Tab-separated table of N, CA and C in Angstrom:
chain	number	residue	atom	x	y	z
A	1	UNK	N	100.155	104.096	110.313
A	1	UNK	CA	100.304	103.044	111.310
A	1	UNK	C	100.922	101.815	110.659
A	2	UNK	N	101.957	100.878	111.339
A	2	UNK	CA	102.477	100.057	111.153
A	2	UNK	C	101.507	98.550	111.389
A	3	UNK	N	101.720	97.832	110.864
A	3	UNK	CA	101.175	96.072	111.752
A	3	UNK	C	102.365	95.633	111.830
A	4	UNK	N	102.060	94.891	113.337
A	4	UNK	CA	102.787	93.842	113.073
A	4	UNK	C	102.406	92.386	113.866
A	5	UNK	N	102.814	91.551	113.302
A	5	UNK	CA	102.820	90.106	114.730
A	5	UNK	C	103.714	90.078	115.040
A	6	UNK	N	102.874	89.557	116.472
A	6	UNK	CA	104.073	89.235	117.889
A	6	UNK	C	103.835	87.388	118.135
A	7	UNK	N	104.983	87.033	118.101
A	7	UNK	CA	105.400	86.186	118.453
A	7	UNK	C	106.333	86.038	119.783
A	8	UNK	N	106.071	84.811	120.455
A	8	UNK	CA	106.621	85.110	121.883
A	8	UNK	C	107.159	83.260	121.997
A	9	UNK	N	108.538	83.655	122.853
A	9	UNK	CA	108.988	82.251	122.699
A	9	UNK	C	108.472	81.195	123.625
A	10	UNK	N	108.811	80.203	123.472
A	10	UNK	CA	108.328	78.712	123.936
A	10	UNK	C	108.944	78.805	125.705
A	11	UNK	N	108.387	78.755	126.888
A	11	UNK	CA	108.712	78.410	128.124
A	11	UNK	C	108.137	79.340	128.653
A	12	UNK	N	108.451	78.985	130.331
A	12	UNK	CA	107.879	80.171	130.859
A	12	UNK	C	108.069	81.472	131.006
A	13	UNK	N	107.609	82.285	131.560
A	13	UNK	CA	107.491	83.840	131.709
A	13	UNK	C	108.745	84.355	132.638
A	14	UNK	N	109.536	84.991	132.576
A	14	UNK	CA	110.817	84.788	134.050
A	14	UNK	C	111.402	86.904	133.862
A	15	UNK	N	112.328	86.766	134.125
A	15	UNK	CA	112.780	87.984	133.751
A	15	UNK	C	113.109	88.326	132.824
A	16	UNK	N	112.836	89.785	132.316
A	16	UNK	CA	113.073	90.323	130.867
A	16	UNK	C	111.913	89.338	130.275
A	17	UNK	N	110.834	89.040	130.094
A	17	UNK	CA	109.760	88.376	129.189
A	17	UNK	C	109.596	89.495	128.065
A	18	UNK	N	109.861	90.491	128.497
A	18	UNK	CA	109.737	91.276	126.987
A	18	UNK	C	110.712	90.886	125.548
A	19	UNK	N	111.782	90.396	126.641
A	19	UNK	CA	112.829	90.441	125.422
A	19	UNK	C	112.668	89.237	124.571
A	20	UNK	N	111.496	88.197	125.524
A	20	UNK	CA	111.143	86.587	125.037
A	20	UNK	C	109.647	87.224	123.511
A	21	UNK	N	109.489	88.115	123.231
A	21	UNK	CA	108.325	88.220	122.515
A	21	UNK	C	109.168	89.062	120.997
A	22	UNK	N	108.848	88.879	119.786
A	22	UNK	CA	109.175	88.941	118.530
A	22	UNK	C	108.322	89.874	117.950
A	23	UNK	N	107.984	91.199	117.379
A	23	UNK	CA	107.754	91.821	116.611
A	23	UNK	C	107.719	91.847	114.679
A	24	UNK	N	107.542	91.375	114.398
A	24	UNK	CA	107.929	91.350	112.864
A	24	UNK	C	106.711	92.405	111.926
A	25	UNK	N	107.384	92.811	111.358
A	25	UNK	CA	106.146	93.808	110.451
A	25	UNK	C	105.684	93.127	109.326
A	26	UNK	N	104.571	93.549	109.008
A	26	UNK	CA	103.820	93.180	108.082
A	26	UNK	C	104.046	93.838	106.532
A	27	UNK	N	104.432	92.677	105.823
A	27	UNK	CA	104.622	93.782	104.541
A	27	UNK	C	106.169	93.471	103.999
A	28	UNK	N	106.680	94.287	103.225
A	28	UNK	CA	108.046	93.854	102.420
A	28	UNK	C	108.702	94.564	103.467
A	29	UNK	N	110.170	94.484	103.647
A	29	UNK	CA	111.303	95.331	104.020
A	29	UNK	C	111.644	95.695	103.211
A	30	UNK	N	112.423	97.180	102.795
A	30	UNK	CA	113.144	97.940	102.281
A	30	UNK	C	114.344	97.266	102.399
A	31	UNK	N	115.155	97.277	103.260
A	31	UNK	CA	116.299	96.894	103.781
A	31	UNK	C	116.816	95.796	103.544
A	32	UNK	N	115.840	94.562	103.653
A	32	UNK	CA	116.145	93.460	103.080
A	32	UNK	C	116.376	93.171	101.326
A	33	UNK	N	115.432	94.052	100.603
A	33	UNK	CA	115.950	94.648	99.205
A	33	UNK	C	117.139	94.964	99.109
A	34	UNK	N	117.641	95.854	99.809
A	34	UNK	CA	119.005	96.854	99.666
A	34	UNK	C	119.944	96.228	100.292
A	35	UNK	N	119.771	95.416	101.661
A	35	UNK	CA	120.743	94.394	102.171
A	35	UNK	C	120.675	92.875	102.030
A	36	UNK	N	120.159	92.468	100.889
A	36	UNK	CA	119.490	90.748	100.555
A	36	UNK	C	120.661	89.786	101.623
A	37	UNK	N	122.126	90.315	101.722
A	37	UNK	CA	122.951	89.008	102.297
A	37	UNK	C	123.055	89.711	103.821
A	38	UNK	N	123.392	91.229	104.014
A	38	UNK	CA	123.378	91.355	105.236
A	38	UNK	C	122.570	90.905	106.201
A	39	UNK	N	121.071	91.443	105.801
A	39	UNK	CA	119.549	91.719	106.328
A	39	UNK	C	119.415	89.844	107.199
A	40	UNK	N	119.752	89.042	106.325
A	40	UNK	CA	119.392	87.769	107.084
A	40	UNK	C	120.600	87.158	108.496
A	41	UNK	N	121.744	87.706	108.223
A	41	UNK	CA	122.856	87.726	109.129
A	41	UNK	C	122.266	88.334	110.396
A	42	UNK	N	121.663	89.610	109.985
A	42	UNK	CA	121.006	90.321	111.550
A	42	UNK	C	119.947	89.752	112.092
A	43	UNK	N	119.210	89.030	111.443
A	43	UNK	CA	117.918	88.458	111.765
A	43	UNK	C	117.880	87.015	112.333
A	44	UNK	N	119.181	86.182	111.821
A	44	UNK	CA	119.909	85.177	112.200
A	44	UNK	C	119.087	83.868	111.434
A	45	UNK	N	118.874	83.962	110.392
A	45	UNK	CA	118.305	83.746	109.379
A	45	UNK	C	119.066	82.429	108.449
A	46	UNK	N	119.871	81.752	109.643
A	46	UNK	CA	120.892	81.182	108.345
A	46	UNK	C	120.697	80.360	107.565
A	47	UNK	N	119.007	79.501	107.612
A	47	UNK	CA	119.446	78.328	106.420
A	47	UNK	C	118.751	79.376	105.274
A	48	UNK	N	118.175	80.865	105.338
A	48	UNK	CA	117.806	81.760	104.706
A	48	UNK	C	119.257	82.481	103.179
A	49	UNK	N	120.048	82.293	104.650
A	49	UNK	CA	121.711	82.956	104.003
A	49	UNK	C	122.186	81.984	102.995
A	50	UNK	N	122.281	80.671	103.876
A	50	UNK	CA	122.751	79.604	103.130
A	50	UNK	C	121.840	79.678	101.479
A	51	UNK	N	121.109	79.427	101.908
A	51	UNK	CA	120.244	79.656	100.304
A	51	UNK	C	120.535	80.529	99.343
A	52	UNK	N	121.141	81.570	99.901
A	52	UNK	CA	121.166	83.247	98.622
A	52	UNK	C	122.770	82.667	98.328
A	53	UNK	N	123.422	82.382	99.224
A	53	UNK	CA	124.964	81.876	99.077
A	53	UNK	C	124.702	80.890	97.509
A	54	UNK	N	123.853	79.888	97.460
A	54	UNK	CA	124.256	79.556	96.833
A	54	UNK	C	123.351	79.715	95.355
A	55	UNK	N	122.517	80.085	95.395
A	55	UNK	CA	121.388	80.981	93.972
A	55	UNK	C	122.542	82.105	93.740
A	56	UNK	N	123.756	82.792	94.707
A	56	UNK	CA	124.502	83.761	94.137
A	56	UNK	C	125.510	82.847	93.606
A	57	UNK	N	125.928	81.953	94.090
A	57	UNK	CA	127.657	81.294	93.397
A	57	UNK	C	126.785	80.430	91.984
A	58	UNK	N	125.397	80.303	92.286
A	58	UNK	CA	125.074	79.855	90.221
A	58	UNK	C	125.074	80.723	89.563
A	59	UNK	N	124.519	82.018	89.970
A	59	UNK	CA	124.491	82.961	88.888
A	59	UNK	C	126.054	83.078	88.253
A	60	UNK	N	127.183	83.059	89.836
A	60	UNK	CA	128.150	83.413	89.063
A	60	UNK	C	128.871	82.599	88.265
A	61	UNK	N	128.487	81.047	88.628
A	61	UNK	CA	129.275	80.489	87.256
A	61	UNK	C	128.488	80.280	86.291
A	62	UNK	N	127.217	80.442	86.027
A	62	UNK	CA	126.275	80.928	84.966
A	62	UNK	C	127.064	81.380	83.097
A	63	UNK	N	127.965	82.613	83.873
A	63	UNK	CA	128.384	83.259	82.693
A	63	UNK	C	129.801	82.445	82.244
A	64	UNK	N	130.059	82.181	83.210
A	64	UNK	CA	131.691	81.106	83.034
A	64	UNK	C	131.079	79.784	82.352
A	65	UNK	N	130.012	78.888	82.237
A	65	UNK	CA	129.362	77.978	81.745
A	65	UNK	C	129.038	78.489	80.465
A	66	UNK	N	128.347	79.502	80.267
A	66	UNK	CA	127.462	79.769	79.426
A	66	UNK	C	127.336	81.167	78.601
A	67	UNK	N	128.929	81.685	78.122
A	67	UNK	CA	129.152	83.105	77.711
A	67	UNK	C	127.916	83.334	77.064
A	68	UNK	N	128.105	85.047	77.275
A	68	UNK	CA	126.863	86.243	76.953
A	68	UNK	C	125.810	85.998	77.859
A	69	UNK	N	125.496	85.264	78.894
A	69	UNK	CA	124.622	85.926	80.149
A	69	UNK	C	124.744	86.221	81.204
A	70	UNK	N	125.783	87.394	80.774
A	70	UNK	CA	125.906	88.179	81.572
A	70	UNK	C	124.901	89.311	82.228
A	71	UNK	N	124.216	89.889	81.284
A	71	UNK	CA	122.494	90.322	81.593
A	71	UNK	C	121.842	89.791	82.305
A	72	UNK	N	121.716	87.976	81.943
A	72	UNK	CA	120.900	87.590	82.541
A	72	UNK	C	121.036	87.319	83.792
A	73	UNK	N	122.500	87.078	84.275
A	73	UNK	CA	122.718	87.437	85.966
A	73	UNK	C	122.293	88.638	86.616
A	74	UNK	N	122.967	89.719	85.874
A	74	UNK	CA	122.324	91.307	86.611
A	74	UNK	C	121.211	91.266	86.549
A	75	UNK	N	119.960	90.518	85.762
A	75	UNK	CA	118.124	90.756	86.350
A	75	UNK	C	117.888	89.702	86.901
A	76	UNK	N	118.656	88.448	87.378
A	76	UNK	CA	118.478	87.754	87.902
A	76	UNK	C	118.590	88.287	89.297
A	77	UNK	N	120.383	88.870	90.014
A	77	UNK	CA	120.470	89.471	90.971
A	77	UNK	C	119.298	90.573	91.499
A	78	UNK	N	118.698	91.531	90.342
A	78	UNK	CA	118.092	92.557	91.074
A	78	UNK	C	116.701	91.515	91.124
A	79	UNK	N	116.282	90.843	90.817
A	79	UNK	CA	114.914	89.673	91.213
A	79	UNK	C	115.008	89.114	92.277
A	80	UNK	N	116.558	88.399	92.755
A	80	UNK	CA	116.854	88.175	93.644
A	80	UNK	C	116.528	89.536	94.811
A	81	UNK	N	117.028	90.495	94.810
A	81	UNK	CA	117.151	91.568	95.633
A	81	UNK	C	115.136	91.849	95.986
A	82	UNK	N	114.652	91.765	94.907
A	82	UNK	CA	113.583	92.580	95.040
A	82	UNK	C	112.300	91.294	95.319
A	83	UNK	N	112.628	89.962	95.291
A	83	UNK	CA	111.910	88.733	95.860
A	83	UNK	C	112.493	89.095	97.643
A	84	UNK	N	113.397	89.246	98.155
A	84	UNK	CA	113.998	89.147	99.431
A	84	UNK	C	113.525	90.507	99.909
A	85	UNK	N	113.420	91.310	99.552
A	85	UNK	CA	112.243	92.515	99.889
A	85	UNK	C	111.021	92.500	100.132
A	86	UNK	N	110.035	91.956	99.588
A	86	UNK	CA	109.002	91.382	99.170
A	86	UNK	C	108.638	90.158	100.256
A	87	UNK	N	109.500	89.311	100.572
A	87	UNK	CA	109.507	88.322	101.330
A	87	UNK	C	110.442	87.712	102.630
A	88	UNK	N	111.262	88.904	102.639
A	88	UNK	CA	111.714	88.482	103.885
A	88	UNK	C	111.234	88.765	105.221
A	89	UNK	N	110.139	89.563	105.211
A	89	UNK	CA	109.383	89.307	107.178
A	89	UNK	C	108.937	88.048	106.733
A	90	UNK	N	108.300	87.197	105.979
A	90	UNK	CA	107.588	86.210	105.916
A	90	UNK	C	108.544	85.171	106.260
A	91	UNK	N	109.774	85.394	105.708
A	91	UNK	CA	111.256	84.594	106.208
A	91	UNK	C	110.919	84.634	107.688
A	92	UNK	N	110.828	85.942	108.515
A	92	UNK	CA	111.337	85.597	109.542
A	92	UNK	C	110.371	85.129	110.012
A	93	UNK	N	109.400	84.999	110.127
A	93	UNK	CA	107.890	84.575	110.356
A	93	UNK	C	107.859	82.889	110.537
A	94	UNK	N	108.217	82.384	109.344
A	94	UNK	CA	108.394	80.943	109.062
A	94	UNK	C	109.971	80.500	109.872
A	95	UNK	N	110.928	81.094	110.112
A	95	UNK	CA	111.644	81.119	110.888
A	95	UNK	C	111.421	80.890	112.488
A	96	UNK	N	110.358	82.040	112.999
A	96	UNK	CA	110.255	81.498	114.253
A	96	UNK	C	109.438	80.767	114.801
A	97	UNK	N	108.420	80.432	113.563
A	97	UNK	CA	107.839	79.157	114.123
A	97	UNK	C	108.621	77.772	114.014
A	98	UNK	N	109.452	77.935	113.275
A	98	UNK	CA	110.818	77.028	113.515
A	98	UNK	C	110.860	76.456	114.642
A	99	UNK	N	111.125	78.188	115.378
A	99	UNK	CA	112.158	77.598	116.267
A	99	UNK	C	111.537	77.629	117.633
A	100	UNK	N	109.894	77.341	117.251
A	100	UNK	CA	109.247	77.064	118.293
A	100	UNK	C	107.992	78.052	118.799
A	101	UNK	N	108.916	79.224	118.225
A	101	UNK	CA	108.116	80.617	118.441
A	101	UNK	C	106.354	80.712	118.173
A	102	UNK	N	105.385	80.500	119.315
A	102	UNK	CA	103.935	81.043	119.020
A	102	UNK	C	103.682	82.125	118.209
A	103	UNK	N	102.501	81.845	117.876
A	103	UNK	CA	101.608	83.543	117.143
A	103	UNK	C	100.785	84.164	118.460
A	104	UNK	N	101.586	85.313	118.602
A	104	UNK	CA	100.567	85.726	120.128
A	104	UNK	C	99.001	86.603	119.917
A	105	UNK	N	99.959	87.758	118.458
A	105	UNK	CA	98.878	88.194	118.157
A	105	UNK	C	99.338	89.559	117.292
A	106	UNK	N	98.225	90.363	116.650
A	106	UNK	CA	98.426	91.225	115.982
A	106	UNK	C	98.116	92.509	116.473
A	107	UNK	N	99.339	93.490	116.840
A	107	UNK	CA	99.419	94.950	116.895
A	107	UNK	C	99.718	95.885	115.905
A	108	UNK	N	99.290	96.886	116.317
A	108	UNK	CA	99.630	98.095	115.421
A	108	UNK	C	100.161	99.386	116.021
A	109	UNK	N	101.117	100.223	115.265
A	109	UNK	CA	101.364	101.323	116.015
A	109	UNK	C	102.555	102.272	115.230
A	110	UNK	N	103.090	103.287	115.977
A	110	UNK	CA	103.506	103.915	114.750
A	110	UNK	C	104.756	103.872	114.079
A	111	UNK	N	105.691	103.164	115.888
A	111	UNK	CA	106.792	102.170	115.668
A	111	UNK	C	106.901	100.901	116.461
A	112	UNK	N	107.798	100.208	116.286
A	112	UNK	CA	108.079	98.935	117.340
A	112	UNK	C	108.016	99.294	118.745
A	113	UNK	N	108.248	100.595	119.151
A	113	UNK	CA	107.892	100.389	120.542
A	113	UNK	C	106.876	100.671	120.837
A	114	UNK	N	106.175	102.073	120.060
A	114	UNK	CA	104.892	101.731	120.739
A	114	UNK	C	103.817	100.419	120.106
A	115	UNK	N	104.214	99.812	119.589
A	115	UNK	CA	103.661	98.366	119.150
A	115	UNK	C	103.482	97.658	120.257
A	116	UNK	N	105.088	97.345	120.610
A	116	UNK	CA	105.211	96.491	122.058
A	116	UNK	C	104.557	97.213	123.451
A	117	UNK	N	104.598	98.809	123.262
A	117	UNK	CA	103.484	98.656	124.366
A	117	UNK	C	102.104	98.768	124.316
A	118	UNK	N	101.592	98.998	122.906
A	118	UNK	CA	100.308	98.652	122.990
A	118	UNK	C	99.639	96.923	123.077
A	119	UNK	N	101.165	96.106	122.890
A	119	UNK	CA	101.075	94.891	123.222
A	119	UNK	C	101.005	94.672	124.678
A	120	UNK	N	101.634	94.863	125.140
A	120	UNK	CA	102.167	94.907	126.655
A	120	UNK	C	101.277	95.208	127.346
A	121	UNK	N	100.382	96.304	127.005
A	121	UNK	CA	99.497	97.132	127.942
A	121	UNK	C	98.269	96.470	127.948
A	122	UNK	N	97.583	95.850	126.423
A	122	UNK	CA	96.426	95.016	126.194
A	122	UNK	C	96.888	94.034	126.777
A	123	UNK	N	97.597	93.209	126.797
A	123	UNK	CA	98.071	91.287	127.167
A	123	UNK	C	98.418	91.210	128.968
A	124	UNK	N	99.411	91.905	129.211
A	124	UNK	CA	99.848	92.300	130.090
A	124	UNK	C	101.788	91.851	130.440
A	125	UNK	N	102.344	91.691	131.365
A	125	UNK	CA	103.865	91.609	131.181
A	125	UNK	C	103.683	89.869	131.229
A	126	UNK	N	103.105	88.942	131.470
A	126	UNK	CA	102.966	87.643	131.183
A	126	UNK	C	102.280	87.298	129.869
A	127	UNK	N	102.285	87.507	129.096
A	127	UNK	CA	101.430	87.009	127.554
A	127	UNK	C	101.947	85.402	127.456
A	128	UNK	N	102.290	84.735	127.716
A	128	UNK	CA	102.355	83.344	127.513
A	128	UNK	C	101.406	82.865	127.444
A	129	UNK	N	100.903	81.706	126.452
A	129	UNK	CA	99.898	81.065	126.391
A	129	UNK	C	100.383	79.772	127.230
A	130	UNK	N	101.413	79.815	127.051
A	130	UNK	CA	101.249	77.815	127.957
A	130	UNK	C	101.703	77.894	129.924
């Protein structure tokens, strides 16, 4: 079984309210490891992007500053890769309370959909708190 929190956005309840509620899993992503610059582009993540943009353009003048660490960029990059694994649901997490996004509550299930409908089915098609 999966966890995850649901987060649900700021206003009222109207049509499509499903599509107003956020899923995020609990735990590292794979994907975000293996995709560190894509993974935040899909998630829309950008002052997330902006950040790796530029921890990547130091590493790379790192070795142009400072010949022979060159090593130390490649375990820097895979630290990079494997911190953004490790921590990017928490990205998106801190992200949508950003952007306004409530904590509705915590489901479990074996994927995202049946998550959302064991959300759906306990809360009901209005889950808004305000």
């Amino acid at each position: 079984m999966r966890v995850y929190t649901a987060y649900e956005k700021p206003g009222p309840a109207g049509r499509g309210s499903d599509s107003d509620v956020v899923l995020v899993q609990e735990g590292g992503s794979f994907k975000a490891a293996l995709f560190p610059l894509a993974w935040p582009v899909f998630h829309g993540l950008w002052l997330v992007l902006v950040a790796q943009v530029l921890v990547i353009a130091g590493m790379v003048i790192l070795p142009v500053l400072l010949p022979g660490t060159g090593m130390i960029v490649a375990i820097l990059a895979v630290v990079l890769a494997v911190l953004m694994g490790l921590h990017g649901n928490d990205l998106r997490r801190w992200n949508l309370r950003q952007r306004g996004y409530s904590f509705t509550g915590i489901v479990a299930g074996q994927d995202v959909a049946e998550a959302e409908r064991r959300l759906f089915t306990a809360l009901g098609p209005h889950i808004y708190l305000s």
